[in-house]
Amino acid sequence: MPLIKNKKIVISGGPGSGKTTLVNLLRDKGYKCFDEYSRILIQSSQKKGETNIFKSQPLFFSEEVWKGREDQYKKSGPSLGKAQKPYVFFDRGLHDVVAYLECIGAPYDSQKFDLSNCAYDMALLLPPWKAIYVKDKERKEDFEEAEKLYFYIKNTYQKNNIPIVEIPIQTPDVRISTLLKYLDHGKNT
């Protein structure tokens, strides 16, 4: 059996834009998906009484998220098997860590957060969608902050030459159909 390189596809965008819903639908369709790592850290810190660890300890939080996402990235490498689907999806990527730090103006060591070895094949970006935006236990940003973060996220992927496709505001099923058609079309061209 030949080695098959999994195409690494990030699903990103501002908070509350429908990323996790799409990742879950892709998983249901048999794709390998990695969940949003920062939610695990946020939930853990909340159990210890921390209400917003990103705001109180942005560098510590970002370093921990980086480690988790870097581990996910490494686990998505080449694998054996013809039956495996050609794409691996991530609910946010390493570039999001840098985008969040830049958005809040937090100084950081660019060598510690080195994006040069983190080449995703594509970033599928979901624009802010006010109609579905909801704060929850882990999502503390208001909609205006979500819009601002989207700008920084998009800019970070662009600066690092990651191809971007914006997935329009549509129902989750239509979004999945749109993104899979796009990926299948790109594969055949």
JSON list of C-alpha atoms in Angstrom, two decimals:
[
{"chain": "A", "resi": 1, "resn": "MET", "atom": "CA", "xyz": [0.00, 0.00, 0.00]},
{"chain": "A", "resi": 2, "resn": "PRO", "atom": "CA", "xyz": [1.38, 3.43, -0.86]},
{"chain": "A", "resi": 3, "resn": "LEU", "atom": "CA", "xyz": [1.73, 6.22, 1.67]},
{"chain": "A", "resi": 4, "resn": "ILE", "atom": "CA", "xyz": [-1.08, 8.73, 1.43]},
{"chain": "A", "resi": 5, "resn": "LYS", "atom": "CA", "xyz": [-0.42, 12.26, 2.60]},
{"chain": "A", "resi": 6, "resn": "ASN", "atom": "CA", "xyz": [-3.43, 13.71, 4.35]},
{"chain": "A", "resi": 7, "resn": "LYS", "atom": "CA", "xyz": [-4.31, 17.20, 3.19]},
{"chain": "A", "resi": 8, "resn": "LYS", "atom": "CA", "xyz": [-4.41, 19.36, 6.30]},
{"chain": "A", "resi": 9, "resn": "ILE", "atom": "CA", "xyz": [-7.46, 21.63, 6.23]},
{"chain": "A", "resi": 10, "resn": "VAL", "atom": "CA", "xyz": [-8.11, 24.18, 8.99]},
{"chain": "A", "resi": 11, "resn": "ILE", "atom": "CA", "xyz": [-11.63, 25.35, 9.66]},
{"chain": "A", "resi": 12, "resn": "SER", "atom": "CA", "xyz": [-11.29, 28.72, 11.30]},
{"chain": "A", "resi": 13, "resn": "GLY", "atom": "CA", "xyz": [-12.92, 32.10, 11.73]},
{"chain": "A", "resi": 14, "resn": "GLY", "atom": "CA", "xyz": [-14.14, 34.23, 14.56]},
{"chain": "A", "resi": 15, "resn": "PRO", "atom": "CA", "xyz": [-15.69, 32.68, 17.65]},
{"chain": "A", "resi": 16, "resn": "GLY", "atom": "CA", "xyz": [-19.24, 31.39, 17.22]},
{"chain": "A", "resi": 17, "resn": "SER", "atom": "CA", "xyz": [-19.24, 31.21, 13.42]},
{"chain": "A", "resi": 18, "resn": "GLY", "atom": "CA", "xyz": [-20.17, 27.51, 13.16]},
{"chain": "A", "resi": 19, "resn": "LYS", "atom": "CA", "xyz": [-16.74, 25.83, 13.02]},
{"chain": "A", "resi": 20, "resn": "THR", "atom": "CA", "xyz": [-17.41, 23.08, 15.52]},
{"chain": "A", "resi": 21, "resn": "THR", "atom": "CA", "xyz": [-20.73, 22.23, 13.89]},
{"chain": "A", "resi": 22, "resn": "LEU", "atom": "CA", "xyz": [-18.95, 21.72, 10.55]},
{"chain": "A", "resi": 23, "resn": "VAL", "atom": "CA", "xyz": [-16.17, 19.67, 12.14]},
{"chain": "A", "resi": 24, "resn": "ASN", "atom": "CA", "xyz": [-18.76, 17.40, 13.78]},
{"chain": "A", "resi": 25, "resn": "LEU", "atom": "CA", "xyz": [-20.63, 16.97, 10.48]},
{"chain": "A", "resi": 26, "resn": "LEU", "atom": "CA", "xyz": [-17.36, 16.12, 8.70]},
{"chain": "A", "resi": 27, "resn": "ARG", "atom": "CA", "xyz": [-16.57, 13.56, 11.40]},
{"chain": "A", "resi": 28, "resn": "ASP", "atom": "CA", "xyz": [-20.02, 12.04, 10.88]},
{"chain": "A", "resi": 29, "resn": "LYS", "atom": "CA", "xyz": [-19.12, 11.68, 7.19]},
{"chain": "A", "resi": 30, "resn": "GLY", "atom": "CA", "xyz": [-16.02, 9.67, 8.10]},
{"chain": "A", "resi": 31, "resn": "TYR", "atom": "CA", "xyz": [-13.31, 12.34, 7.96]},
{"chain": "A", "resi": 32, "resn": "LYS", "atom": "CA", "xyz": [-10.53, 12.51, 10.53]},
{"chain": "A", "resi": 33, "resn": "CYS", "atom": "CA", "xyz": [-11.10, 15.66, 12.59]},
{"chain": "A", "resi": 34, "resn": "PHE", "atom": "CA", "xyz": [-9.30, 17.32, 15.46]},
{"chain": "A", "resi": 35, "resn": "ASP", "atom": "CA", "xyz": [-11.38, 19.24, 17.99]},
{"chain": "A", "resi": 36, "resn": "GLU", "atom": "CA", "xyz": [-10.81, 22.78, 19.23]},
{"chain": "A", "resi": 37, "resn": "TYR", "atom": "CA", "xyz": [-8.02, 22.30, 21.75]},
{"chain": "A", "resi": 38, "resn": "SER", "atom": "CA", "xyz": [-8.47, 25.55, 23.66]},
{"chain": "A", "resi": 39, "resn": "ARG", "atom": "CA", "xyz": [-11.89, 24.51, 25.01]},
{"chain": "A", "resi": 40, "resn": "ILE", "atom": "CA", "xyz": [-10.22, 21.72, 26.99]},
{"chain": "A", "resi": 41, "resn": "LEU", "atom": "CA", "xyz": [-7.88, 24.22, 28.65]},
{"chain": "A", "resi": 42, "resn": "ILE", "atom": "CA", "xyz": [-10.65, 26.73, 29.29]},
{"chain": "A", "resi": 43, "resn": "GLN", "atom": "CA", "xyz": [-12.85, 24.09, 30.94]},
{"chain": "A", "resi": 44, "resn": "SER", "atom": "CA", "xyz": [-9.94, 22.87, 33.07]},
{"chain": "A", "resi": 45, "resn": "SER", "atom": "CA", "xyz": [-9.07, 26.39, 34.24]},
{"chain": "A", "resi": 46, "resn": "GLN", "atom": "CA", "xyz": [-12.71, 27.17, 35.02]},
{"chain": "A", "resi": 47, "resn": "LYS", "atom": "CA", "xyz": [-12.83, 24.14, 37.33]},
{"chain": "A", "resi": 48, "resn": "LYS", "atom": "CA", "xyz": [-9.96, 25.81, 39.20]},
{"chain": "A", "resi": 49, "resn": "GLY", "atom": "CA", "xyz": [-11.89, 29.09, 39.51]},
{"chain": "A", "resi": 50, "resn": "GLU", "atom": "CA", "xyz": [-10.38, 30.97, 36.54]},
{"chain": "A", "resi": 51, "resn": "THR", "atom": "CA", "xyz": [-13.11, 32.76, 34.59]},
{"chain": "A", "resi": 52, "resn": "ASN", "atom": "CA", "xyz": [-11.12, 33.82, 31.50]},
{"chain": "A", "resi": 53, "resn": "ILE", "atom": "CA", "xyz": [-7.60, 32.38, 31.35]},
{"chain": "A", "resi": 54, "resn": "PHE", "atom": "CA", "xyz": [-6.88, 33.91, 27.94]},
{"chain": "A", "resi": 55, "resn": "LYS", "atom": "CA", "xyz": [-7.49, 37.42, 29.30]},
{"chain": "A", "resi": 56, "resn": "SER", "atom": "CA", "xyz": [-5.67, 36.87, 32.61]},
{"chain": "A", "resi": 57, "resn": "GLN", "atom": "CA", "xyz": [-2.73, 34.80, 31.30]},
{"chain": "A", "resi": 58, "resn": "PRO", "atom": "CA", "xyz": [-2.63, 35.20, 27.51]},
{"chain": "A", "resi": 59, "resn": "LEU", "atom": "CA", "xyz": [0.93, 33.94, 27.00]},
{"chain": "A", "resi": 60, "resn": "PHE", "atom": "CA", "xyz": [0.60, 30.93, 29.29]},
{"chain": "A", "resi": 61, "resn": "PHE", "atom": "CA", "xyz": [-2.74, 30.02, 27.71]},
{"chain": "A", "resi": 62, "resn": "SER", "atom": "CA", "xyz": [-1.39, 30.51, 24.18]},
{"chain": "A", "resi": 63, "resn": "GLU", "atom": "CA", "xyz": [1.68, 28.36, 24.90]},
{"chain": "A", "resi": 64, "resn": "GLU", "atom": "CA", "xyz": [-0.54, 25.54, 26.15]},
{"chain": "A", "resi": 65, "resn": "VAL", "atom": "CA", "xyz": [-2.89, 25.81, 23.17]},
{"chain": "A", "resi": 66, "resn": "TRP", "atom": "CA", "xyz": [0.14, 25.86, 20.86]},
{"chain": "A", "resi": 67, "resn": "LYS", "atom": "CA", "xyz": [1.45, 22.62, 22.39]},
{"chain": "A", "resi": 68, "resn": "GLY", "atom": "CA", "xyz": [-1.93, 20.91, 21.98]},
{"chain": "A", "resi": 69, "resn": "ARG", "atom": "CA", "xyz": [-2.43, 22.07, 18.40]},
{"chain": "A", "resi": 70, "resn": "GLU", "atom": "CA", "xyz": [1.16, 21.21, 17.50]},
{"chain": "A", "resi": 71, "resn": "ASP", "atom": "CA", "xyz": [0.54, 17.70, 18.80]},
{"chain": "A", "resi": 72, "resn": "GLN", "atom": "CA", "xyz": [-2.63, 17.49, 16.67]},
{"chain": "A", "resi": 73, "resn": "TYR", "atom": "CA", "xyz": [-0.68, 18.70, 13.63]},
{"chain": "A", "resi": 74, "resn": "LYS", "atom": "CA", "xyz": [1.99, 16.03, 14.14]},
{"chain": "A", "resi": 75, "resn": "LYS", "atom": "CA", "xyz": [-0.64, 13.29, 14.59]},
{"chain": "A", "resi": 76, "resn": "SER", "atom": "CA", "xyz": [-2.18, 14.21, 11.23]},
{"chain": "A", "resi": 77, "resn": "GLY", "atom": "CA", "xyz": [0.88, 13.19, 9.24]},
{"chain": "A", "resi": 78, "resn": "PRO", "atom": "CA", "xyz": [1.09, 10.58, 6.49]},
{"chain": "A", "resi": 79, "resn": "SER", "atom": "CA", "xyz": [-0.68, 7.30, 7.12]},
{"chain": "A", "resi": 80, "resn": "LEU", "atom": "CA", "xyz": [-1.22, 3.99, 5.34]},
{"chain": "A", "resi": 81, "resn": "GLY", "atom": "CA", "xyz": [-4.38, 2.84, 3.66]},
{"chain": "A", "resi": 82, "resn": "LYS", "atom": "CA", "xyz": [-6.22, 3.39, 0.41]},
{"chain": "A", "resi": 83, "resn": "ALA", "atom": "CA", "xyz": [-9.61, 3.66, 2.09]},
{"chain": "A", "resi": 84, "resn": "GLN", "atom": "CA", "xyz": [-8.65, 6.68, 4.16]},
{"chain": "A", "resi": 85, "resn": "LYS", "atom": "CA", "xyz": [-10.22, 9.97, 3.10]},
{"chain": "A", "resi": 86, "resn": "PRO", "atom": "CA", "xyz": [-7.68, 12.44, 1.72]},
{"chain": "A", "resi": 87, "resn": "TYR", "atom": "CA", "xyz": [-8.44, 15.29, 4.11]},
{"chain": "A", "resi": 88, "resn": "VAL", "atom": "CA", "xyz": [-7.84, 15.87, 7.81]},
{"chain": "A", "resi": 89, "resn": "PHE", "atom": "CA", "xyz": [-9.77, 18.74, 9.36]},
{"chain": "A", "resi": 90, "resn": "PHE", "atom": "CA", "xyz": [-8.79, 20.90, 12.33]},
{"chain": "A", "resi": 91, "resn": "ASP", "atom": "CA", "xyz": [-11.14, 23.04, 14.42]},
{"chain": "A", "resi": 92, "resn": "ARG", "atom": "CA", "xyz": [-8.67, 25.96, 14.42]},
{"chain": "A", "resi": 93, "resn": "GLY", "atom": "CA", "xyz": [-4.97, 25.75, 13.69]},
{"chain": "A", "resi": 94, "resn": "LEU", "atom": "CA", "xyz": [-1.65, 26.95, 15.01]},
{"chain": "A", "resi": 95, "resn": "HIS", "atom": "CA", "xyz": [-1.99, 30.24, 13.13]},
{"chain": "A", "resi": 96, "resn": "ASP", "atom": "CA", "xyz": [-5.02, 31.10, 15.26]},
{"chain": "A", "resi": 97, "resn": "VAL", "atom": "CA", "xyz": [-2.79, 31.24, 18.35]},
{"chain": "A", "resi": 98, "resn": "VAL", "atom": "CA", "xyz": [-0.68, 33.98, 16.79]},
{"chain": "A", "resi": 99, "resn": "ALA", "atom": "CA", "xyz": [-3.76, 35.80, 15.47]},
{"chain": "A", "resi": 100, "resn": "TYR", "atom": "CA", "xyz": [-5.33, 35.92, 18.93]},
{"chain": "A", "resi": 101, "resn": "LEU", "atom": "CA", "xyz": [-2.12, 37.30, 20.48]},
{"chain": "A", "resi": 102, "resn": "GLU", "atom": "CA", "xyz": [-1.79, 39.92, 17.76]},
{"chain": "A", "resi": 103, "resn": "CYS", "atom": "CA", "xyz": [-5.44, 40.87, 18.14]},
{"chain": "A", "resi": 104, "resn": "ILE", "atom": "CA", "xyz": [-5.00, 41.75, 21.82]},
{"chain": "A", "resi": 105, "resn": "GLY", "atom": "CA", "xyz": [-1.56, 43.32, 21.23]},
{"chain": "A", "resi": 106, "resn": "ALA", "atom": "CA", "xyz": [0.24, 40.84, 23.49]},
{"chain": "A", "resi": 107, "resn": "PRO", "atom": "CA", "xyz": [3.99, 40.69, 22.86]},
{"chain": "A", "resi": 108, "resn": "TYR", "atom": "CA", "xyz": [5.19, 37.17, 22.08]},
{"chain": "A", "resi": 109, "resn": "ASP", "atom": "CA", "xyz": [8.34, 35.37, 21.00]},
{"chain": "A", "resi": 110, "resn": "SER", "atom": "CA", "xyz": [7.93, 34.63, 17.28]},
{"chain": "A", "resi": 111, "resn": "GLN", "atom": "CA", "xyz": [10.49, 31.82, 17.58]},
{"chain": "A", "resi": 112, "resn": "LYS", "atom": "CA", "xyz": [8.36, 30.12, 20.23]},
{"chain": "A", "resi": 113, "resn": "PHE", "atom": "CA", "xyz": [5.33, 30.47, 17.95]},
{"chain": "A", "resi": 114, "resn": "ASP", "atom": "CA", "xyz": [7.13, 29.66, 14.70]},
{"chain": "A", "resi": 115, "resn": "LEU", "atom": "CA", "xyz": [4.63, 29.19, 11.90]},
{"chain": "A", "resi": 116, "resn": "SER", "atom": "CA", "xyz": [7.22, 28.40, 9.23]},
{"chain": "A", "resi": 117, "resn": "ASN", "atom": "CA", "xyz": [6.95, 24.62, 9.81]},
{"chain": "A", "resi": 118, "resn": "CYS", "atom": "CA", "xyz": [3.16, 24.55, 10.04]},
{"chain": "A", "resi": 119, "resn": "ALA", "atom": "CA", "xyz": [2.01, 24.44, 6.45]},
{"chain": "A", "resi": 120, "resn": "TYR", "atom": "CA", "xyz": [-1.67, 23.68, 6.26]},
{"chain": "A", "resi": 121, "resn": "ASP", "atom": "CA", "xyz": [-2.90, 22.91, 2.77]},
{"chain": "A", "resi": 122, "resn": "MET", "atom": "CA", "xyz": [-5.86, 25.25, 3.14]},
{"chain": "A", "resi": 123, "resn": "ALA", "atom": "CA", "xyz": [-7.80, 27.37, 5.60]},
{"chain": "A", "resi": 124, "resn": "LEU", "atom": "CA", "xyz": [-11.57, 27.34, 5.27]},
{"chain": "A", "resi": 125, "resn": "LEU", "atom": "CA", "xyz": [-12.72, 30.52, 6.97]},
{"chain": "A", "resi": 126, "resn": "LEU", "atom": "CA", "xyz": [-16.21, 31.10, 8.31]},
{"chain": "A", "resi": 127, "resn": "PRO", "atom": "CA", "xyz": [-17.18, 34.78, 8.49]},
{"chain": "A", "resi": 128, "resn": "PRO", "atom": "CA", "xyz": [-18.81, 36.23, 11.60]},
{"chain": "A", "resi": 129, "resn": "TRP", "atom": "CA", "xyz": [-22.50, 35.36, 11.69]},
{"chain": "A", "resi": 130, "resn": "LYS", "atom": "CA", "xyz": [-24.49, 37.45, 14.14]},
{"chain": "A", "resi": 131, "resn": "ALA", "atom": "CA", "xyz": [-27.69, 35.40, 13.80]},
{"chain": "A", "resi": 132, "resn": "ILE", "atom": "CA", "xyz": [-26.04, 32.28, 15.28]},
{"chain": "A", "resi": 133, "resn": "TYR", "atom": "CA", "xyz": [-23.55, 33.98, 17.61]},
{"chain": "A", "resi": 134, "resn": "VAL", "atom": "CA", "xyz": [-23.96, 32.96, 21.24]},
{"chain": "A", "resi": 135, "resn": "LYS", "atom": "CA", "xyz": [-21.69, 33.43, 24.21]},
{"chain": "A", "resi": 136, "resn": "ASP", "atom": "CA", "xyz": [-21.24, 30.30, 26.30]},
{"chain": "A", "resi": 137, "resn": "LYS", "atom": "CA", "xyz": [-19.14, 29.09, 29.23]},
{"chain": "A", "resi": 138, "resn": "GLU", "atom": "CA", "xyz": [-15.99, 28.97, 27.12]},
{"chain": "A", "resi": 139, "resn": "ARG", "atom": "CA", "xyz": [-16.75, 31.71, 24.57]},
{"chain": "A", "resi": 140, "resn": "LYS", "atom": "CA", "xyz": [-16.47, 35.02, 26.40]},
{"chain": "A", "resi": 141, "resn": "GLU", "atom": "CA", "xyz": [-16.06, 37.41, 23.45]},
{"chain": "A", "resi": 142, "resn": "ASP", "atom": "CA", "xyz": [-18.92, 39.61, 22.31]},
{"chain": "A", "resi": 143, "resn": "PHE", "atom": "CA", "xyz": [-19.84, 39.71, 18.62]},
{"chain": "A", "resi": 144, "resn": "GLU", "atom": "CA", "xyz": [-17.73, 42.83, 17.92]},
{"chain": "A", "resi": 145, "resn": "GLU", "atom": "CA", "xyz": [-14.66, 41.04, 19.34]},
{"chain": "A", "resi": 146, "resn": "ALA", "atom": "CA", "xyz": [-15.48, 38.00, 17.18]},
{"chain": "A", "resi": 147, "resn": "GLU", "atom": "CA", "xyz": [-15.50, 40.25, 14.09]},
{"chain": "A", "resi": 148, "resn": "LYS", "atom": "CA", "xyz": [-12.14, 41.75, 15.06]},
{"chain": "A", "resi": 149, "resn": "LEU", "atom": "CA", "xyz": [-10.64, 38.31, 15.67]},
{"chain": "A", "resi": 150, "resn": "TYR", "atom": "CA", "xyz": [-11.84, 37.16, 12.25]},
{"chain": "A", "resi": 151, "resn": "PHE", "atom": "CA", "xyz": [-9.83, 39.96, 10.63]},
{"chain": "A", "resi": 152, "resn": "TYR", "atom": "CA", "xyz": [-6.67, 38.94, 12.52]},
{"chain": "A", "resi": 153, "resn": "ILE", "atom": "CA", "xyz": [-7.18, 35.25, 11.77]},
{"chain": "A", "resi": 154, "resn": "LYS", "atom": "CA", "xyz": [-7.66, 35.88, 8.05]},
{"chain": "A", "resi": 155, "resn": "ASN", "atom": "CA", "xyz": [-4.64, 38.20, 7.97]},
{"chain": "A", "resi": 156, "resn": "THR", "atom": "CA", "xyz": [-2.40, 35.65, 9.75]},
{"chain": "A", "resi": 157, "resn": "TYR", "atom": "CA", "xyz": [-3.24, 32.85, 7.31]},
{"chain": "A", "resi": 158, "resn": "GLN", "atom": "CA", "xyz": [-2.74, 35.23, 4.36]},
{"chain": "A", "resi": 159, "resn": "LYS", "atom": "CA", "xyz": [0.64, 36.45, 5.67]},
{"chain": "A", "resi": 160, "resn": "ASN", "atom": "CA", "xyz": [1.79, 32.84, 5.92]},
{"chain": "A", "resi": 161, "resn": "ASN", "atom": "CA", "xyz": [0.68, 31.95, 2.39]},
{"chain": "A", "resi": 162, "resn": "ILE", "atom": "CA", "xyz": [-1.97, 29.46, 3.46]},
{"chain": "A", "resi": 163, "resn": "PRO", "atom": "CA", "xyz": [-4.63, 29.31, 0.72]},
{"chain": "A", "resi": 164, "resn": "ILE", "atom": "CA", "xyz": [-7.93, 30.65, 2.05]},
{"chain": "A", "resi": 165, "resn": "VAL", "atom": "CA", "xyz": [-11.47, 29.83, 1.01]},
{"chain": "A", "resi": 166, "resn": "GLU", "atom": "CA", "xyz": [-14.28, 31.69, 2.70]},
{"chain": "A", "resi": 167, "resn": "ILE", "atom": "CA", "xyz": [-17.35, 29.53, 3.25]},
{"chain": "A", "resi": 168, "resn": "PRO", "atom": "CA", "xyz": [-20.48, 31.70, 2.94]},
{"chain": "A", "resi": 169, "resn": "ILE", "atom": "CA", "xyz": [-23.12, 32.05, 5.60]},
{"chain": "A", "resi": 170, "resn": "GLN", "atom": "CA", "xyz": [-25.47, 29.13, 4.91]},
{"chain": "A", "resi": 171, "resn": "THR", "atom": "CA", "xyz": [-27.08, 26.27, 6.80]},
{"chain": "A", "resi": 172, "resn": "PRO", "atom": "CA", "xyz": [-24.57, 23.70, 8.11]},
{"chain": "A", "resi": 173, "resn": "ASP", "atom": "CA", "xyz": [-25.63, 21.08, 5.53]},
{"chain": "A", "resi": 174, "resn": "VAL", "atom": "CA", "xyz": [-25.23, 23.54, 2.65]},
{"chain": "A", "resi": 175, "resn": "ARG", "atom": "CA", "xyz": [-21.85, 24.67, 4.06]},
{"chain": "A", "resi": 176, "resn": "ILE", "atom": "CA", "xyz": [-20.63, 21.05, 4.18]},
{"chain": "A", "resi": 177, "resn": "SER", "atom": "CA", "xyz": [-21.85, 20.44, 0.65]},
{"chain": "A", "resi": 178, "resn": "THR", "atom": "CA", "xyz": [-20.17, 23.66, -0.54]},
{"chain": "A", "resi": 179, "resn": "LEU", "atom": "CA", "xyz": [-16.83, 22.88, 1.06]},
{"chain": "A", "resi": 180, "resn": "LEU", "atom": "CA", "xyz": [-16.76, 19.24, -0.08]},
{"chain": "A", "resi": 181, "resn": "LYS", "atom": "CA", "xyz": [-17.66, 20.25, -3.65]},
{"chain": "A", "resi": 182, "resn": "TYR", "atom": "CA", "xyz": [-14.89, 22.84, -3.54]},
{"chain": "A", "resi": 183, "resn": "LEU", "atom": "CA", "xyz": [-12.34, 20.30, -2.26]},
{"chain": "A", "resi": 184, "resn": "ASP", "atom": "CA", "xyz": [-13.42, 17.69, -4.83]},
{"chain": "A", "resi": 185, "resn": "HIS", "atom": "CA", "xyz": [-13.28, 20.28, -7.63]},
{"chain": "A", "resi": 186, "resn": "GLY", "atom": "CA", "xyz": [-9.81, 21.44, -6.51]},
{"chain": "A", "resi": 187, "resn": "LYS", "atom": "CA", "xyz": [-8.63, 17.83, -6.45]},
{"chain": "A", "resi": 188, "resn": "ASN", "atom": "CA", "xyz": [-9.62, 17.31, -10.07]},
{"chain": "A", "resi": 189, "resn": "THR", "atom": "CA", "xyz": [-8.10, 20.49, -11.49]}
]
